[in-house]
CSV table of C-alpha atoms and ligand atoms in Angstrom, one decimal:
chain,number,residue,atom,x,y,z
A,1,MET,CA,0.0,0.0,0.0
A,2,THR,CA,2.1,2.9,-1.2
A,3,ASP,CA,-0.6,5.3,-1.8
A,4,ILE,CA,-3.0,5.9,1.1
A,5,SER,CA,-6.2,7.6,0.1
A,6,VAL,CA,-7.5,9.9,2.8
A,7,PRO,CA,-10.4,12.3,3.1
A,8,GLU,CA,-10.0,16.0,3.2
A,9,THR,CA,-9.5,17.0,6.7
A,10,HIS,CA,-7.3,19.4,8.8
A,11,ALA,CA,-6.9,16.6,11.3
A,12,SER,CA,-3.4,15.2,11.8
A,13,ALA,CA,-4.6,11.7,12.3
A,14,ILE,CA,-7.5,9.7,10.8
A,15,LEU,CA,-9.1,6.6,12.2
A,16,THR,CA,-11.0,4.6,9.6
A,17,ILE,CA,-13.5,2.1,10.9
A,18,ASP,CA,-14.9,-0.4,8.4
A,19,LEU,CA,-18.4,-1.3,9.4
A,20,ALA,CA,-18.8,-3.6,6.4
A,21,ALA,CA,-15.8,-5.6,7.7
A,22,ILE,CA,-17.4,-5.9,11.1
A,23,VAL,CA,-20.6,-7.2,9.5
A,24,GLU,CA,-18.6,-9.7,7.5
A,25,ASN,CA,-16.9,-10.8,10.7
A,26,TYR,CA,-20.3,-11.3,12.3
A,27,ARG,CA,-21.3,-13.5,9.3
A,28,THR,CA,-18.0,-15.5,9.6
A,29,LEU,CA,-18.8,-16.2,13.2
A,30,GLN,CA,-22.4,-17.2,12.3
A,31,LYS,CA,-21.0,-19.7,9.7
A,32,GLN,CA,-18.6,-21.0,12.4
A,33,THR,CA,-21.6,-21.7,14.7
A,34,GLN,CA,-24.2,-23.2,12.3
A,35,GLY,CA,-27.6,-23.5,14.0
A,36,VAL,CA,-26.5,-21.5,17.0
A,37,GLU,CA,-27.6,-17.9,17.7
A,38,CYS,CA,-24.8,-15.2,17.6
A,39,ALA,CA,-25.0,-12.3,19.9
A,40,ALA,CA,-22.6,-9.3,19.8
A,41,VAL,CA,-20.6,-7.8,22.7
A,42,VAL,CA,-20.4,-4.1,22.2
A,43,LYS,CA,-19.1,-3.0,25.7
A,44,ALA,CA,-16.5,-0.2,26.1
A,45,ASN,CA,-18.0,1.7,23.2
A,46,GLY,CA,-17.9,-1.2,20.9
A,47,TYR,CA,-14.3,-2.0,21.8
A,48,GLY,CA,-13.4,1.6,21.1
A,49,LEU,CA,-14.9,1.7,17.6
A,50,GLY,CA,-18.2,3.3,18.5
A,51,ALA,CA,-21.1,1.3,20.1
A,52,GLU,CA,-23.7,3.4,18.2
A,53,GLN,CA,-22.2,2.8,14.7
A,54,VAL,CA,-21.2,-0.9,15.4
A,55,GLY,CA,-24.6,-1.6,17.1
A,56,GLY,CA,-26.5,-0.1,14.2
A,57,ALA,CA,-24.5,-2.1,11.6
A,58,LEU,CA,-24.9,-5.4,13.5
A,59,LEU,CA,-28.6,-4.8,14.0
A,60,GLY,CA,-28.8,-4.3,10.2
A,61,ALA,CA,-27.0,-7.6,9.8
A,62,GLY,CA,-29.7,-9.4,11.9
A,63,CYS,CA,-28.2,-9.4,15.3
A,64,ARG,CA,-30.9,-9.3,18.0
A,65,LYS,CA,-28.9,-9.8,21.2
A,66,PHE,CA,-26.3,-7.4,22.5
A,67,PHE,CA,-24.1,-7.5,25.6
A,68,VAL,CA,-22.6,-4.5,27.3
A,69,ALA,CA,-20.7,-4.2,30.6
A,70,HIS,CA,-22.4,-1.2,32.3
A,71,LEU,CA,-25.9,0.0,32.8
A,72,ASP,CA,-25.2,3.3,31.2
A,73,GLU,CA,-23.8,1.6,28.1
A,74,GLY,CA,-27.1,-0.3,27.9
A,75,ILE,CA,-29.1,2.9,28.2
A,76,ASP,CA,-27.2,4.5,25.3
A,77,LEU,CA,-27.4,1.4,23.2
A,78,ARG,CA,-31.2,1.2,23.6
A,79,ALA,CA,-31.5,4.4,21.4
A,80,VAL,CA,-29.7,2.5,18.6
A,81,VAL,CA,-31.0,-1.1,18.5
A,82,GLY,CA,-34.8,-0.7,18.7
A,83,ASP,CA,-36.3,-3.6,20.6
A,84,ALA,CA,-33.3,-5.9,20.4
A,85,GLU,CA,-32.3,-7.5,23.6
A,86,ILE,CA,-29.6,-5.8,25.7
A,87,HIS,CA,-27.9,-7.7,28.5
A,88,ILE,CA,-25.8,-6.0,31.2
A,89,LEU,CA,-22.8,-8.2,32.0
A,90,GLY,CA,-22.0,-6.1,35.1
A,91,GLY,CA,-25.1,-7.4,36.8
A,92,LEU,CA,-27.7,-5.6,38.9
A,93,VAL,CA,-26.8,-2.2,40.5
A,94,PRO,CA,-28.8,-2.3,43.8
A,95,GLY,CA,-31.5,0.3,44.1
A,96,VAL,CA,-31.9,1.2,40.5
A,97,GLU,CA,-34.0,-1.8,39.3
A,98,ASP,CA,-36.4,0.7,37.8
A,99,VAL,CA,-33.8,1.9,35.3
A,100,TYR,CA,-33.3,-1.7,33.9
A,101,ARG,CA,-37.1,-2.1,33.4
A,102,GLN,CA,-37.6,1.4,32.0
A,103,HIS,CA,-35.0,0.7,29.2
A,104,LYS,CA,-35.8,-3.0,28.9
A,105,LEU,CA,-32.3,-4.0,29.9
A,106,VAL,CA,-31.6,-7.6,31.1
A,107,PRO,CA,-29.3,-7.8,34.1
A,108,VAL,CA,-26.9,-10.8,34.2
A,109,LEU,CA,-27.4,-11.8,37.8
A,110,GLY,CA,-24.3,-13.2,39.5
A,111,SER,CA,-25.2,-13.9,43.1
A,112,LEU,CA,-28.0,-15.0,45.3
A,113,GLY,CA,-28.2,-11.4,46.6
A,114,GLU,CA,-28.8,-10.0,43.1
A,115,ILE,CA,-31.3,-12.8,42.3
A,116,ALA,CA,-33.2,-12.0,45.5
A,117,ALA,CA,-33.2,-8.3,44.7
A,118,TRP,CA,-34.5,-8.8,41.2
A,119,LYS,CA,-37.2,-11.2,42.4
A,120,ALA,CA,-38.3,-8.8,45.1
A,121,TYR,CA,-38.5,-6.0,42.6
A,122,ALA,CA,-40.5,-8.1,40.1
A,123,ASP,CA,-42.9,-8.8,43.0
A,124,GLY,CA,-44.6,-11.8,41.5
A,125,SER,CA,-44.6,-10.9,37.8
A,126,PRO,CA,-41.3,-12.3,36.6
A,127,LEU,CA,-38.9,-10.0,34.8
A,128,PRO,CA,-36.2,-11.2,32.3
A,129,CYS,CA,-32.7,-11.9,33.5
A,130,ASP,CA,-29.6,-14.0,32.8
A,131,ILE,CA,-27.8,-16.0,35.4
A,132,HIS,CA,-24.0,-16.0,35.4
A,133,VAL,CA,-22.3,-19.1,36.9
A,134,ASP,CA,-18.7,-18.8,37.8
A,135,THR,CA,-16.8,-21.8,36.4
A,136,GLY,CA,-13.3,-20.7,37.2
A,137,MET,CA,-12.8,-16.9,36.8
A,138,LEU,CA,-13.4,-16.0,40.4
A,139,ARG,CA,-14.7,-12.7,39.2
A,140,LEU,CA,-18.4,-12.5,38.5
A,141,GLY,CA,-21.1,-15.2,38.7
A,142,LEU,CA,-22.6,-17.5,41.2
A,143,PRO,CA,-19.8,-19.2,43.2
A,144,PRO,CA,-20.0,-23.0,43.6
A,145,ALA,CA,-21.4,-22.8,47.1
A,146,GLU,CA,-24.4,-20.6,45.9
A,147,LEU,CA,-25.0,-23.0,43.0
A,148,ARG,CA,-25.2,-25.9,45.5
A,149,GLN,CA,-27.7,-23.9,47.5
A,150,ILE,CA,-29.8,-23.6,44.3
A,151,ALA,CA,-29.5,-27.4,43.7
A,152,ASP,CA,-30.8,-27.9,47.2
A,153,HIS,CA,-33.5,-25.3,47.0
A,154,PRO,CA,-34.7,-25.0,43.4
A,155,GLN,CA,-37.5,-22.7,44.5
A,156,LEU,CA,-34.8,-20.0,44.9
A,157,MET,CA,-35.2,-19.6,41.1
A,158,SER,CA,-38.9,-19.3,40.9
A,159,GLY,CA,-40.4,-15.9,40.0
A,160,LEU,CA,-37.6,-15.2,37.4
A,161,GLU,CA,-37.8,-15.2,33.7
A,162,ILE,CA,-34.4,-16.7,32.9
A,163,ARG,CA,-33.3,-15.9,29.3
A,164,ASN,CA,-29.8,-17.3,29.4
A,165,VAL,CA,-27.5,-19.1,31.8
A,166,ILE,CA,-24.0,-17.9,31.0
A,167,SER,CA,-20.4,-18.6,32.0
A,168,HIS,CA,-17.1,-17.2,30.8
A,169,LEU,CA,-13.8,-18.8,29.7
A,170,ALA,CA,-10.7,-17.8,31.6
A,171,ALA,CA,-8.1,-19.1,29.1
A,172,ALA,CA,-10.0,-18.7,25.9
A,173,ASP,CA,-7.1,-17.5,23.8
A,174,THR,CA,-4.8,-20.3,24.9
A,175,ILE,CA,-5.7,-23.2,22.8
A,176,HIS,CA,-5.9,-26.6,24.6
A,177,SER,CA,-5.8,-25.1,28.1
A,178,PRO,CA,-6.8,-27.8,30.6
A,179,GLN,CA,-8.7,-25.1,32.5
A,180,SER,CA,-11.1,-24.8,29.6
A,181,GLY,CA,-12.1,-28.4,29.6
A,182,ALA,CA,-12.7,-28.2,33.3
A,183,GLN,CA,-14.8,-25.1,32.9
A,184,LEU,CA,-16.8,-26.8,30.1
A,185,ARG,CA,-17.5,-29.7,32.5
A,186,ALA,CA,-18.5,-27.3,35.3
A,187,PHE,CA,-20.8,-25.4,33.0
A,188,LYS,CA,-22.6,-28.6,31.9
A,189,GLU,CA,-23.0,-29.5,35.6
A,190,ALA,CA,-24.4,-26.1,36.3
A,191,ARG,CA,-26.9,-26.6,33.4
A,192,ARG,CA,-28.2,-29.7,35.2
A,193,ILE,CA,-29.0,-27.5,38.2
A,194,LEU,CA,-30.1,-24.5,36.1
A,195,PRO,CA,-31.7,-25.9,32.9
A,196,GLN,CA,-33.8,-22.8,32.3
A,197,GLY,CA,-33.5,-20.6,29.2
A,198,GLN,CA,-30.6,-20.8,26.7
A,199,ALA,CA,-27.0,-21.8,27.5
A,200,CYS,CA,-24.4,-19.2,26.5
A,201,PHE,CA,-20.7,-20.0,27.0
A,202,ALA,CA,-18.3,-19.1,24.2
A,203,ASN,CA,-16.6,-15.7,23.6
A,204,SER,CA,-14.7,-15.1,20.4
A,205,SER,CA,-12.0,-17.7,20.9
A,206,GLY,CA,-14.3,-20.3,22.4
A,207,ILE,CA,-16.3,-20.2,19.1
A,208,PHE,CA,-13.2,-21.6,17.3
A,209,TRP,CA,-12.9,-24.5,19.7
A,210,GLY,CA,-15.7,-26.4,18.1
A,211,SER,CA,-19.3,-27.2,18.7
A,212,PRO,CA,-19.0,-28.6,22.3
A,213,TYR,CA,-18.4,-25.0,23.3
A,214,HIS,CA,-21.2,-23.4,21.3
A,215,PHE,CA,-24.4,-24.4,23.2
A,216,ASP,CA,-27.4,-22.2,22.2
A,217,LEU,CA,-26.0,-18.7,22.0
A,218,VAL,CA,-22.4,-17.4,21.5
A,219,ARG,CA,-21.1,-14.0,22.7
A,220,PRO,CA,-18.2,-12.8,20.6
A,221,GLY,CA,-16.6,-9.4,21.1
A,222,VAL,CA,-13.1,-9.0,19.9
A,223,ALA,CA,-13.3,-11.2,16.8
A,224,LEU,CA,-16.0,-8.9,15.4
A,225,TYR,CA,-13.5,-6.1,15.5
A,226,GLY,CA,-10.8,-8.1,13.6
A,227,VAL,CA,-8.5,-9.1,16.4
A,228,ASN,CA,-7.2,-12.7,16.0
A,229,PRO,CA,-9.3,-15.1,18.2
A,230,THR,CA,-6.9,-17.9,17.3
A,231,PRO,CA,-3.5,-16.5,18.2
A,232,ASP,CA,-1.7,-19.8,17.3
A,233,SER,CA,-2.9,-19.7,13.7
A,234,ALA,CA,-3.8,-17.3,10.9
A,235,ASN,CA,-6.4,-14.7,11.6
A,236,PRO,CA,-9.8,-15.8,10.2
A,237,MET,CA,-11.2,-12.3,10.8
A,238,ARG,CA,-11.1,-9.3,8.5
A,239,PRO,CA,-9.3,-6.2,9.9
A,240,THR,CA,-11.7,-3.4,10.7
A,241,VAL,CA,-9.4,-0.5,11.6
A,242,GLU,CA,-6.9,1.8,9.9
A,243,LEU,CA,-5.0,4.5,11.6
A,244,GLN,CA,-3.0,7.1,9.6
A,245,ALA,CA,-1.2,10.1,10.8
A,246,ARG,CA,0.6,12.7,8.8
A,247,ILE,CA,4.2,14.0,9.2
A,248,VAL,CA,4.1,17.4,10.8
A,249,GLN,CA,7.8,18.0,10.9
A,250,LEU,CA,10.9,16.4,9.3
A,251,ARG,CA,14.3,17.0,11.0
A,252,ASP,CA,17.9,16.1,10.0
A,253,ALA,CA,19.8,14.7,12.9
A,254,ARG,CA,23.6,14.2,13.2
A,255,ALA,CA,25.4,11.4,15.0
A,256,GLY,CA,25.2,11.9,18.7
A,257,ASP,CA,21.9,13.9,18.7
A,258,THR,CA,19.1,12.5,20.9
A,259,VAL,CA,15.4,12.2,20.3
A,260,GLY,CA,12.6,13.1,22.7
A,261,TYR,CA,12.1,12.9,26.5
A,262,GLY,CA,14.8,11.3,28.5
A,263,ALA,CA,17.1,11.3,25.4
A,264,THR,CA,16.5,7.6,25.3
A,265,TYR,CA,17.5,7.3,21.6
A,266,LYS,CA,20.9,8.5,20.3
A,267,VAL,CA,21.4,8.9,16.6
A,268,LYS,CA,24.3,6.8,15.4
A,269,GLU,CA,24.9,8.3,12.0
A,270,SER,CA,23.0,11.1,10.3
A,271,ALA,CA,19.3,10.4,10.3
A,272,LYS,CA,16.0,11.8,9.2
A,273,ILE,CA,13.4,12.0,12.0
A,274,ALA,CA,9.7,12.4,11.3
A,275,THR,CA,7.3,13.7,13.9
A,276,LEU,CA,3.6,12.8,14.0
A,277,ALA,CA,0.9,14.4,16.1
A,278,VAL,CA,-0.2,11.2,17.9
A,279,GLY,CA,0.7,10.3,21.5
A,280,TYR,CA,-0.3,8.3,24.5
A,281,ALA,CA,-3.2,10.7,25.1
A,282,ASP,CA,-4.6,9.2,21.9
A,283,GLY,CA,-4.1,5.7,23.2
A,284,TYR,CA,-0.9,5.2,21.3
A,285,LEU,CA,0.5,3.4,24.3
A,286,ARG,CA,3.7,4.7,26.0
A,287,ALA,CA,4.9,1.1,26.2
A,288,LEU,CA,5.5,1.4,22.5
A,289,SER,CA,8.4,3.7,23.1
A,290,GLY,CA,11.4,2.5,21.1
A,291,LYS,CA,9.5,-0.6,20.0
A,292,ALA,CA,6.8,0.2,17.5
A,293,PHE,CA,6.9,0.2,13.7
A,294,ALA,CA,4.8,2.0,11.1
A,295,TYR,CA,4.8,2.2,7.3
A,296,LEU,CA,5.5,5.1,5.1
A,297,GLY,CA,4.9,4.5,1.4
A,298,GLY,CA,5.1,0.8,2.1
A,299,HIS,CA,8.5,1.1,3.8
A,300,ARG,CA,8.8,-0.1,7.4
A,301,ILE,CA,10.0,2.6,9.8
A,302,PRO,CA,10.9,2.3,13.5
A,303,LEU,CA,9.7,4.5,16.2
A,304,VAL,CA,12.6,6.1,18.0
A,305,GLY,CA,12.6,7.6,21.5
A,306,ARG,CA,9.7,7.9,23.8
A,307,VAL,CA,6.0,8.2,23.0
A,308,SER,CA,5.0,11.5,24.5
A,309,MET,CA,1.5,12.8,25.2
A,310,ASP,CA,0.8,14.3,21.8
A,311,LEU,CA,3.8,13.3,19.6
A,312,ILE,CA,5.8,10.4,18.3
A,313,THR,CA,9.0,10.2,16.3
A,314,PHE,CA,10.1,7.8,13.6
A,315,ASP,CA,13.4,7.3,11.9
A,316,VAL,CA,12.6,7.7,8.2
A,317,SER,CA,16.2,7.7,6.9
A,318,GLN,CA,15.6,4.7,4.7
A,319,VAL,CA,12.5,6.0,2.9
A,320,PRO,CA,13.1,7.3,-0.6
A,321,HIS,CA,12.9,11.1,-0.7
A,322,PRO,CA,9.8,11.6,-2.8
A,323,LEU,CA,7.7,9.6,-0.4
A,324,CYS,CA,9.0,11.4,2.7
A,325,HIS,CA,7.7,14.9,3.1
A,326,VAL,CA,5.8,17.1,5.6
A,327,GLY,CA,2.1,16.1,5.1
A,328,ALA,CA,2.8,12.5,4.0
A,329,TRP,CA,0.6,10.0,5.6
A,330,VAL,CA,2.1,7.3,7.8
A,331,GLU,CA,0.2,4.0,8.4
A,332,LEU,CA,0.2,3.3,12.1
A,333,ILE,CA,-2.4,0.5,11.8
A,334,GLY,CA,-3.4,-0.9,8.5
A,335,ALA,CA,-2.8,-3.6,5.9
A,336,ASN,CA,1.0,-3.7,6.6
A,337,HIS,CA,0.7,-3.3,10.4
A,338,LYS,CA,-2.2,-4.9,12.1
A,339,VAL,CA,-3.8,-4.2,15.5
A,340,ASP,CA,-2.3,-7.5,16.7
A,341,ASP,CA,1.2,-6.3,15.5
A,342,LEU,CA,1.0,-3.1,17.4
A,343,ALA,CA,-0.3,-5.0,20.5
A,344,ARG,CA,2.7,-7.3,20.4
A,345,GLU,CA,5.1,-4.4,20.2
A,346,ALA,CA,3.4,-2.8,23.2
A,347,ASP,CA,3.5,-6.2,25.0
A,348,THR,CA,-0.2,-6.2,25.3
A,349,ILE,CA,-3.3,-7.6,23.6
A,350,GLY,CA,-5.4,-6.3,20.7
A,351,TYR,CA,-8.3,-5.7,23.1
A,352,GLU,CA,-6.2,-3.0,24.9
A,353,VAL,CA,-5.0,-1.3,21.6
A,354,LEU,CA,-8.6,-1.1,20.4
A,355,THR,CA,-10.3,0.1,23.6
A,356,SER,CA,-7.5,2.7,24.0
A,357,LEU,CA,-8.1,4.3,20.6
A,358,GLY,CA,-8.4,8.0,21.4
A,359,SER,CA,-11.1,10.6,20.9
A,360,ARG,CA,-8.9,13.1,19.1
A,361,TYR,CA,-8.7,11.2,15.8
A,362,HIS,CA,-10.8,12.3,12.9
A,363,ARG,CA,-13.1,9.2,12.6
A,364,VAL,CA,-14.4,8.0,9.3
A,365,TYR,CA,-16.9,5.1,9.1
A,366,LYS,CA,-16.9,3.0,5.9
A,367,THR,CA,-20.1,1.1,5.2
B,401,PLP,C1,-16.0,-9.2,27.2
B,401,PLP,C2,-16.7,-10.4,27.4
B,401,PLP,C3,-17.1,-11.3,26.3
B,401,PLP,C4,-16.5,-11.1,24.9
B,401,PLP,O1,-15.2,-11.6,24.9
B,401,PLP,P1,-14.2,-11.6,23.6
B,401,PLP,O2,-13.0,-12.3,24.1
B,401,PLP,O3,-14.0,-10.2,23.3
B,401,PLP,O4,-15.0,-12.3,22.5
B,401,PLP,C5,-17.9,-12.3,26.5
B,401,PLP,N1,-18.4,-12.6,27.8
B,401,PLP,C6,-18.1,-11.8,28.8
B,401,PLP,C7,-18.6,-12.2,30.2
B,401,PLP,C8,-17.2,-10.7,28.7
B,401,PLP,O5,-16.9,-10.0,29.7
């Protein structure tokens, strides 16, 4: 990709989000789970890409079940997805049961306390909810002791309209983790105690582990957004994000000159240094200091020195002169350099790169 086409804007960086690719990824996941319903996780503003736009696109693709983390995310999404189901993974916030009902939000209940509160609020006319069973995360969901209480006293679950019984994989991106097999067995055991509604287990990676993990409903997030759900093999998803920034200054450096805060990079021979107006305030992680790569006119260029709040610097000495000028667009994320590549350079995961994408970029949505 030597020639990047960009829209007219005064912005110094452009984030392009490909909604058609997100829809295609949804279809890929549907094909992977034939006969099983596919929900969409759009928490954290659609993994940073815009819950409103992503939610609208997936609704158009036929998705009728959405999961978010927080109550407020559910309220905002309600305006976008009509009467589709919205499930709140964070559970029930005590005292505001009214808000769930008013916006038709389904709480994912994760303790006998939450279950009792929702039942009391429903007061005899059951309201929809999901039940989260902890099978090994020790985070959210009914702990084993509470599940045993339900086994002994099934009437604890009367007066609820249970839509889904869910659990969450702890090691979903580590293929063949023995923990996943144990969680699968624990979930099947939980279903014997809680057979109501649909069973919902797999996240993005779990979908690629085959049908024993699929049950009735799957809940992918990150795969929709193009991050590789199968890190040990080729990415089956389409990339959905491009990030381009233009060169705002070009400087000639001599041997011994240093670049940026802390003078962490010393120029060995003469070099050409390009500055871009992107920094950690834009979610371009400071951990990328001295480690990231980008592409200019198809040429790979190394980031040198530290990432600062608003600026980053690359050594562009090896890029042929006509391609390298003030105003030239640099590919930070794109066909040559994927979200997963940038994540590896920052020693993190694609999830964090996406959900960190800043609000100062000029955002363009492709449909
Ligand atoms: C975030 C989340 C998901 C989606 O996970 P991905 O790995 O992004 O597919 C599914 N279930 C729960 C409970 C989650 O918190």
